[in-house]
């Protein structure tokens, strides 16, 4: 059996990720404040799947910085794909989560940096420059919003708070309306703010009582998954199967709401 990575090596990666996400988000915010000049493209035939030069520049900056600091680590980024996935440490990066918000002047976007260690989500950092919020967690060391500890809100059922709900034009969107309908029938309510990463972090922070998305990619949620687990929440084993590269459905919530919403979603949650 391989020995666990030394604590100092993990802590170094955690501190680096916090500094790097903060700086990347600060640079992206400068461009956000001048977004009228941005050239926005869509990916393939999907008009709603947007990418700007800021997404590409931000990922290049993060990737380069990590490669210099940790040349032995692997990398998976939304814009540049995968490299060295057989490494023990793999960085999982969404340079801008919430690109459609970013290009339309809606304030819910962020930089998300996660770290897998020996196949497990171990570090998560999400930087929201517009609101001055840095969400961060390291497995076994708690979850934090800036310097305040985060805790999920474990309410008895969906009538007691706001769920985050997400979908997109990829797989599984046919599950969205049936789950939404049950949520409303059972007295719940919801938001979709355009950033799956932020909504996952908001569950850890106790702002949302849960977050469900019909299909999400690992770079959208890996950082948030560490936070939710450290803040006392549950998740649906997002990384099972080929989750790292192909994504899966996602449900994160306090334990009681998790059980209720998992029943609404049914077997497709863990299929
Ligand atoms: C998207 C956002 C959105 C979620 C999608 C993601 P992007 O990421 O997180 O909220 O519903 O599944 O793809 O394109 O803004 O990086
Ligand atoms: Ca994303
Ligand atoms: Ca993105």
PDB file of N, CA, C and O in Angstrom, residues 112-167:
ATOM      1  N   UNK A 112     -12.720  28.110  -9.879  1.00  0.00           N
ATOM      2  CA  UNK A 112     -12.805  26.909  -9.039  1.00  0.00           C
ATOM      3  C   UNK A 112     -11.581  26.018  -9.253  1.00  0.00           C
ATOM      4  O   UNK A 112     -11.275  25.628 -10.380  1.00  0.00           O
ATOM      5  N   UNK A 113     -10.896  25.712  -8.157  1.00  0.00           N
ATOM      6  CA  UNK A 113      -9.710  24.841  -8.210  1.00  0.00           C
ATOM      7  C   UNK A 113      -9.901  23.718  -7.196  1.00  0.00           C
ATOM      8  O   UNK A 113     -10.058  23.968  -5.995  1.00  0.00           O
ATOM      9  N   UNK A 114      -9.906  22.485  -7.700  1.00  0.00           N
ATOM     10  CA  UNK A 114     -10.000  21.315  -6.819  1.00  0.00           C
ATOM     11  C   UNK A 114      -8.753  20.470  -6.963  1.00  0.00           C
ATOM     12  O   UNK A 114      -8.017  20.579  -7.949  1.00  0.00           O
ATOM     13  N   UNK A 115      -8.510  19.628  -5.969  1.00  0.00           N
ATOM     14  CA  UNK A 115      -7.371  18.703  -6.057  1.00  0.00           C
ATOM     15  C   UNK A 115      -7.819  17.307  -5.651  1.00  0.00           C
ATOM     16  O   UNK A 115      -8.400  17.115  -4.578  1.00  0.00           O
ATOM     17  N   UNK A 116      -7.541  16.368  -6.552  1.00  0.00           N
ATOM     18  CA  UNK A 116      -7.748  14.945  -6.258  1.00  0.00           C
ATOM     19  C   UNK A 116      -6.422  14.387  -5.771  1.00  0.00           C
ATOM     20  O   UNK A 116      -5.391  14.603  -6.414  1.00  0.00           O
ATOM     21  N   UNK A 117      -6.462  13.633  -4.680  1.00  0.00           N
ATOM     22  CA  UNK A 117      -5.248  12.972  -4.212  1.00  0.00           C
ATOM     23  C   UNK A 117      -5.554  11.486  -4.110  1.00  0.00           C
ATOM     24  O   UNK A 117      -6.481  11.081  -3.389  1.00  0.00           O
ATOM     25  N   UNK A 118      -4.817  10.693  -4.838  1.00  0.00           N
ATOM     26  CA  UNK A 118      -5.050   9.235  -4.888  1.00  0.00           C
ATOM     27  C   UNK A 118      -6.524   8.926  -5.158  1.00  0.00           C
ATOM     28  O   UNK A 118      -7.132   8.066  -4.518  1.00  0.00           O
ATOM     29  N   UNK A 119      -7.112   9.669  -6.072  1.00  0.00           N
ATOM     30  CA  UNK A 119      -8.481   9.402  -6.519  1.00  0.00           C
ATOM     31  C   UNK A 119      -9.573  10.006  -5.659  1.00  0.00           C
ATOM     32  O   UNK A 119     -10.757   9.851  -5.958  1.00  0.00           O
ATOM     33  N   UNK A 120      -9.206  10.699  -4.590  1.00  0.00           N
ATOM     34  CA  UNK A 120     -10.234  11.282  -3.707  1.00  0.00           C
ATOM     35  C   UNK A 120     -10.150  12.811  -3.721  1.00  0.00           C
ATOM     36  O   UNK A 120      -9.047  13.377  -3.719  1.00  0.00           O
ATOM     37  N   UNK A 121     -11.313  13.467  -3.692  1.00  0.00           N
ATOM     38  CA  UNK A 121     -11.344  14.931  -3.640  1.00  0.00           C
ATOM     39  C   UNK A 121     -10.793  15.371  -2.291  1.00  0.00           C
ATOM     40  O   UNK A 121     -11.332  15.008  -1.244  1.00  0.00           O
ATOM     41  N   UNK A 122      -9.701  16.136  -2.289  1.00  0.00           N
ATOM     42  CA  UNK A 122      -8.991  16.433  -1.039  1.00  0.00           C
ATOM     43  C   UNK A 122      -8.901  17.913  -0.715  1.00  0.00           C
ATOM     44  O   UNK A 122      -8.792  18.289   0.460  1.00  0.00           O
ATOM     45  N   UNK A 123      -8.907  18.755  -1.745  1.00  0.00           N
ATOM     46  CA  UNK A 123      -8.796  20.200  -1.525  1.00  0.00           C
ATOM     47  C   UNK A 123      -9.753  20.898  -2.493  1.00  0.00           C
ATOM     48  O   UNK A 123      -9.881  20.483  -3.653  1.00  0.00           O
ATOM     49  N   UNK A 124     -10.438  21.933  -2.005  1.00  0.00           N
ATOM     50  CA  UNK A 124     -11.322  22.699  -2.887  1.00  0.00           C
ATOM     51  C   UNK A 124     -11.238  24.180  -2.560  1.00  0.00           C
ATOM     52  O   UNK A 124     -11.301  24.565  -1.384  1.00  0.00           O
ATOM     53  N   UNK A 125     -11.093  24.998  -3.601  1.00  0.00           N
ATOM     54  CA  UNK A 125     -11.034  26.446  -3.421  1.00  0.00           C
ATOM     55  C   UNK A 125     -11.886  27.105  -4.498  1.00  0.00           C
ATOM     56  O   UNK A 125     -11.749  26.786  -5.687  1.00  0.00           O
ATOM     57  N   UNK A 126     -12.768  27.989  -4.088  1.00  0.00           N
ATOM     58  CA  UNK A 126     -13.639  28.707  -5.027  1.00  0.00           C
ATOM     59  C   UNK A 126     -13.546  30.192  -4.690  1.00  0.00           C
ATOM     60  O   UNK A 126     -13.852  30.599  -3.563  1.00  0.00           O
ATOM     61  N   UNK A 127     -13.113  30.987  -5.681  1.00  0.00           N
ATOM     62  CA  UNK A 127     -12.919  32.427  -5.447  1.00  0.00           C
ATOM     63  C   UNK A 127     -13.966  33.221  -6.206  1.00  0.00           C
ATOM     64  O   UNK A 127     -14.075  33.108  -7.427  1.00  0.00           O
ATOM     65  N   UNK A 128     -14.728  34.025  -5.480  1.00  0.00           N
ATOM     66  CA  UNK A 128     -15.740  34.923  -6.041  1.00  0.00           C
ATOM     67  C   UNK A 128     -15.231  36.340  -5.803  1.00  0.00           C
ATOM     68  O   UNK A 128     -15.374  36.891  -4.709  1.00  0.00           O
ATOM     69  N   UNK A 129     -14.626  36.905  -6.845  1.00  0.00           N
ATOM     70  CA  UNK A 129     -13.961  38.206  -6.682  1.00  0.00           C
ATOM     71  C   UNK A 129     -14.970  39.335  -6.501  1.00  0.00           C
ATOM     72  O   UNK A 129     -14.726  40.278  -5.750  1.00  0.00           O
ATOM     73  N   UNK A 130     -16.110  39.244  -7.177  1.00  0.00           N
ATOM     74  CA  UNK A 130     -17.082  40.344  -7.130  1.00  0.00           C
ATOM     75  C   UNK A 130     -17.579  40.555  -5.700  1.00  0.00           C
ATOM     76  O   UNK A 130     -17.764  41.688  -5.253  1.00  0.00           O
ATOM     77  N   UNK A 131     -17.785  39.453  -4.980  1.00  0.00           N
ATOM     78  CA  UNK A 131     -18.312  39.563  -3.619  1.00  0.00           C
ATOM     79  C   UNK A 131     -17.222  39.446  -2.547  1.00  0.00           C
ATOM     80  O   UNK A 131     -17.539  39.411  -1.351  1.00  0.00           O
ATOM     81  N   UNK A 132     -15.980  39.317  -2.976  1.00  0.00           N
ATOM     82  CA  UNK A 132     -14.885  39.213  -2.003  1.00  0.00           C
ATOM     83  C   UNK A 132     -14.990  37.967  -1.146  1.00  0.00           C
ATOM     84  O   UNK A 132     -14.692  37.999   0.056  1.00  0.00           O
ATOM     85  N   UNK A 133     -15.407  36.833  -1.755  1.00  0.00           N
ATOM     86  CA  UNK A 133     -15.584  35.609  -0.966  1.00  0.00           C
ATOM     87  C   UNK A 133     -14.659  34.497  -1.486  1.00  0.00           C
ATOM     88  O   UNK A 133     -14.637  34.197  -2.671  1.00  0.00           O
ATOM     89  N   UNK A 134     -13.922  33.924  -0.541  1.00  0.00           N
ATOM     90  CA  UNK A 134     -13.081  32.771  -0.860  1.00  0.00           C
ATOM     91  C   UNK A 134     -13.592  31.587  -0.040  1.00  0.00           C
ATOM     92  O   UNK A 134     -13.509  31.587   1.190  1.00  0.00           O
ATOM     93  N   UNK A 135     -14.156  30.608  -0.742  1.00  0.00           N
ATOM     94  CA  UNK A 135     -14.625  29.378  -0.102  1.00  0.00           C
ATOM     95  C   UNK A 135     -13.489  28.368  -0.222  1.00  0.00           C
ATOM     96  O   UNK A 135     -12.925  28.211  -1.313  1.00  0.00           O
ATOM     97  N   UNK A 136     -13.190  27.671   0.869  1.00  0.00           N
ATOM     98  CA  UNK A 136     -12.069  26.725   0.767  1.00  0.00           C
ATOM     99  C   UNK A 136     -12.197  25.617   1.791  1.00  0.00           C
ATOM    100  O   UNK A 136     -12.806  25.801   2.863  1.00  0.00           O
ATOM    101  N   UNK A 137     -11.648  24.463   1.440  1.00  0.00           N
ATOM    102  CA  UNK A 137     -11.711  23.312   2.343  1.00  0.00           C
ATOM    103  C   UNK A 137     -10.574  22.357   2.023  1.00  0.00           C
ATOM    104  O   UNK A 137     -10.137  22.253   0.875  1.00  0.00           O
ATOM    105  N   UNK A 138     -10.136  21.675   3.060  1.00  0.00           N
ATOM    106  CA  UNK A 138      -9.186  20.575   2.899  1.00  0.00           C
ATOM    107  C   UNK A 138      -9.726  19.410   3.712  1.00  0.00           C
ATOM    108  O   UNK A 138     -10.130  19.599   4.882  1.00  0.00           O
ATOM    109  N   UNK A 139      -9.741  18.223   3.134  1.00  0.00           N
ATOM    110  CA  UNK A 139     -10.292  17.052   3.831  1.00  0.00           C
ATOM    111  C   UNK A 139      -9.657  16.876   5.205  1.00  0.00           C
ATOM    112  O   UNK A 139      -8.424  16.870   5.328  1.00  0.00           O
ATOM    113  N   UNK A 140     -10.511  16.746   6.202  1.00  0.00           N
ATOM    114  CA  UNK A 140     -10.039  16.557   7.569  1.00  0.00           C
ATOM    115  C   UNK A 140      -9.675  17.855   8.275  1.00  0.00           C
ATOM    116  O   UNK A 140      -9.298  17.842   9.452  1.00  0.00           O
ATOM    117  N   UNK A 141      -9.794  18.994   7.582  1.00  0.00           N
ATOM    118  CA  UNK A 141      -9.371  20.281   8.164  1.00  0.00           C
ATOM    119  C   UNK A 141     -10.468  21.336   8.107  1.00  0.00           C
ATOM    120  O   UNK A 141     -10.205  22.519   8.279  1.00  0.00           O
ATOM    121  N   UNK A 142     -11.704  20.935   7.818  1.00  0.00           N
ATOM    122  CA  UNK A 142     -12.815  21.883   7.852  1.00  0.00           C
ATOM    123  C   UNK A 142     -13.025  22.630   6.546  1.00  0.00           C
ATOM    124  O   UNK A 142     -12.248  22.511   5.596  1.00  0.00           O
ATOM    125  N   UNK A 143     -14.130  23.365   6.517  1.00  0.00           N
ATOM    126  CA  UNK A 143     -14.513  24.159   5.347  1.00  0.00           C
ATOM    127  C   UNK A 143     -14.708  25.593   5.811  1.00  0.00           C
ATOM    128  O   UNK A 143     -15.270  25.837   6.886  1.00  0.00           O
ATOM    129  N   UNK A 144     -14.293  26.532   4.990  1.00  0.00           N
ATOM    130  CA  UNK A 144     -14.208  27.925   5.430  1.00  0.00           C
ATOM    131  C   UNK A 144     -14.718  28.870   4.353  1.00  0.00           C
ATOM    132  O   UNK A 144     -14.513  28.637   3.154  1.00  0.00           O
ATOM    133  N   UNK A 145     -15.375  29.949   4.809  1.00  0.00           N
ATOM    134  CA  UNK A 145     -15.703  31.074   3.938  1.00  0.00           C
ATOM    135  C   UNK A 145     -14.869  32.237   4.451  1.00  0.00           C
ATOM    136  O   UNK A 145     -15.085  32.710   5.579  1.00  0.00           O
ATOM    137  N   UNK A 146     -13.889  32.663   3.649  1.00  0.00           N
ATOM    138  CA  UNK A 146     -12.831  33.549   4.134  1.00  0.00           C
ATOM    139  C   UNK A 146     -12.249  32.910   5.407  1.00  0.00           C
ATOM    140  O   UNK A 146     -11.773  31.791   5.340  1.00  0.00           O
ATOM    141  N   UNK A 147     -12.371  33.540   6.576  1.00  0.00           N
ATOM    142  CA  UNK A 147     -11.804  32.877   7.759  1.00  0.00           C
ATOM    143  C   UNK A 147     -12.875  32.363   8.721  1.00  0.00           C
ATOM    144  O   UNK A 147     -12.587  32.072   9.883  1.00  0.00           O
ATOM    145  N   UNK A 148     -14.105  32.227   8.214  1.00  0.00           N
ATOM    146  CA  UNK A 148     -15.198  31.721   9.065  1.00  0.00           C
ATOM    147  C   UNK A 148     -15.520  30.265   8.721  1.00  0.00           C
ATOM    148  O   UNK A 148     -15.629  29.921   7.537  1.00  0.00           O
ATOM    149  N   UNK A 149     -15.692  29.406   9.721  1.00  0.00           N
ATOM    150  CA  UNK A 149     -16.032  28.015   9.416  1.00  0.00           C
ATOM    151  C   UNK A 149     -17.406  27.895   8.759  1.00  0.00           C
ATOM    152  O   UNK A 149     -18.319  28.660   9.083  1.00  0.00           O
ATOM    153  N   UNK A 150     -17.552  26.940   7.841  1.00  0.00           N
ATOM    154  CA  UNK A 150     -18.846  26.720   7.171  1.00  0.00           C
ATOM    155  C   UNK A 150     -19.480  25.445   7.709  1.00  0.00           C
ATOM    156  O   UNK A 150     -18.802  24.473   8.044  1.00  0.00           O
ATOM    157  N   UNK A 151     -20.825  25.436   7.721  1.00  0.00           N
ATOM    158  CA  UNK A 151     -21.593  24.279   8.164  1.00  0.00           C
ATOM    159  C   UNK A 151     -22.841  24.207   7.297  1.00  0.00           C
ATOM    160  O   UNK A 151     -23.492  25.242   7.055  1.00  0.00           O
ATOM    161  N   UNK A 152     -23.213  23.026   6.804  1.00  0.00           N
ATOM    162  CA  UNK A 152     -24.462  22.910   6.042  1.00  0.00           C
ATOM    163  C   UNK A 152     -25.644  23.123   6.991  1.00  0.00           C
ATOM    164  O   UNK A 152     -25.538  22.911   8.202  1.00  0.00           O
ATOM    165  N   UNK A 153     -26.781  23.518   6.408  1.00  0.00           N
ATOM    166  CA  UNK A 153     -28.007  23.627   7.214  1.00  0.00           C
ATOM    167  C   UNK A 153     -28.754  22.320   7.070  1.00  0.00           C
ATOM    168  O   UNK A 153     -29.252  22.005   5.987  1.00  0.00           O
ATOM    169  N   UNK A 154     -28.827  21.558   8.143  1.00  0.00           N
ATOM    170  CA  UNK A 154     -29.504  20.256   8.086  1.00  0.00           C
ATOM    171  C   UNK A 154     -30.957  20.423   8.511  1.00  0.00           C
ATOM    172  O   UNK A 154     -31.339  20.073   9.624  1.00  0.00           O
ATOM    173  N   UNK A 155     -31.783  20.953   7.589  1.00  0.00           N
ATOM    174  CA  UNK A 155     -33.200  21.173   7.909  1.00  0.00           C
ATOM    175  C   UNK A 155     -33.982  19.886   7.671  1.00  0.00           C
ATOM    176  O   UNK A 155     -33.542  19.010   6.923  1.00  0.00           O
ATOM    177  N   UNK A 156     -35.167  19.739   8.306  1.00  0.00           N
ATOM    178  CA  UNK A 156     -35.896  18.467   8.203  1.00  0.00           C
ATOM    179  C   UNK A 156     -36.436  18.166   6.809  1.00  0.00           C
ATOM    180  O   UNK A 156     -36.537  16.997   6.434  1.00  0.00           O
ATOM    181  N   UNK A 157     -36.809  19.195   6.049  1.00  0.00           N
ATOM    182  CA  UNK A 157     -37.323  18.936   4.703  1.00  0.00           C
ATOM    183  C   UNK A 157     -37.243  20.195   3.857  1.00  0.00           C
ATOM    184  O   UNK A 157     -36.865  21.260   4.355  1.00  0.00           O
ATOM    185  N   UNK A 158     -37.636  20.062   2.575  1.00  0.00           N
ATOM    186  CA  UNK A 158     -37.404  21.156   1.612  1.00  0.00           C
ATOM    187  C   UNK A 158     -38.254  22.402   1.859  1.00  0.00           C
ATOM    188  O   UNK A 158     -38.002  23.441   1.238  1.00  0.00           O
ATOM    189  N   UNK A 159     -39.217  22.323   2.762  1.00  0.00           N
ATOM    190  CA  UNK A 159     -40.027  23.520   3.057  1.00  0.00           C
ATOM    191  C   UNK A 159     -39.248  24.553   3.865  1.00  0.00           C
ATOM    192  O   UNK A 159     -39.698  25.673   4.037  1.00  0.00           O
ATOM    193  N   UNK A 160     -38.075  24.161   4.382  1.00  0.00           N
ATOM    194  CA  UNK A 160     -37.373  25.003   5.352  1.00  0.00           C
ATOM    195  C   UNK A 160     -36.231  25.826   4.770  1.00  0.00           C
ATOM    196  O   UNK A 160     -35.400  26.335   5.524  1.00  0.00           O
ATOM    197  N   UNK A 161     -36.156  25.949   3.464  1.00  0.00           N
ATOM    198  CA  UNK A 161     -35.070  26.746   2.886  1.00  0.00           C
ATOM    199  C   UNK A 161     -35.129  26.716   1.375  1.00  0.00           C
ATOM    200  O   UNK A 161     -36.122  26.287   0.777  1.00  0.00           O
ATOM    201  N   UNK A 162     -34.057  27.149   0.750  1.00  0.00           N
ATOM    202  CA  UNK A 162     -33.996  27.284  -0.711  1.00  0.00           C
ATOM    203  C   UNK A 162     -33.056  26.227  -1.284  1.00  0.00           C
ATOM    204  O   UNK A 162     -31.915  26.103  -0.839  1.00  0.00           O
ATOM    205  N   UNK A 163     -33.538  25.482  -2.280  1.00  0.00           N
ATOM    206  CA  UNK A 163     -32.694  24.525  -3.015  1.00  0.00           C
ATOM    207  C   UNK A 163     -32.061  25.241  -4.194  1.00  0.00           C
ATOM    208  O   UNK A 163     -32.690  26.092  -4.827  1.00  0.00           O
ATOM    209  N   UNK A 164     -30.842  24.889  -4.557  1.00  0.00           N
ATOM    210  CA  UNK A 164     -30.283  25.251  -5.862  1.00  0.00           C
ATOM    211  C   UNK A 164     -30.634  24.147  -6.842  1.00  0.00           C
ATOM    212  O   UNK A 164     -30.553  22.963  -6.499  1.00  0.00           O
ATOM    213  N   UNK A 165     -31.039  24.525  -8.041  1.00  0.00           N
ATOM    214  CA  UNK A 165     -31.396  23.545  -9.075  1.00  0.00           C
ATOM    215  C   UNK A 165     -30.673  23.924 -10.357  1.00  0.00           C
ATOM    216  O   UNK A 165     -30.667  25.094 -10.745  1.00  0.00           O
ATOM    217  N   UNK A 166     -30.081  22.942 -11.024  1.00  0.00           N
ATOM    218  CA  UNK A 166     -29.355  23.259 -12.249  1.00  0.00           C
ATOM    219  C   UNK A 166     -29.603  22.241 -13.335  1.00  0.00           C
ATOM    220  O   UNK A 166     -29.835  21.058 -13.060  1.00  0.00           O
ATOM    221  N   UNK A 167     -29.570  22.733 -14.571  1.00  0.00           N
ATOM    222  CA  UNK A 167     -29.540  21.828 -15.713  1.00  0.00           C
ATOM    223  C   UNK A 167     -28.833  22.555 -16.846  1.00  0.00           C
ATOM    224  O   UNK A 167     -28.393  23.701 -16.690  1.00  0.00           O
TER     225      UNK A 167
END
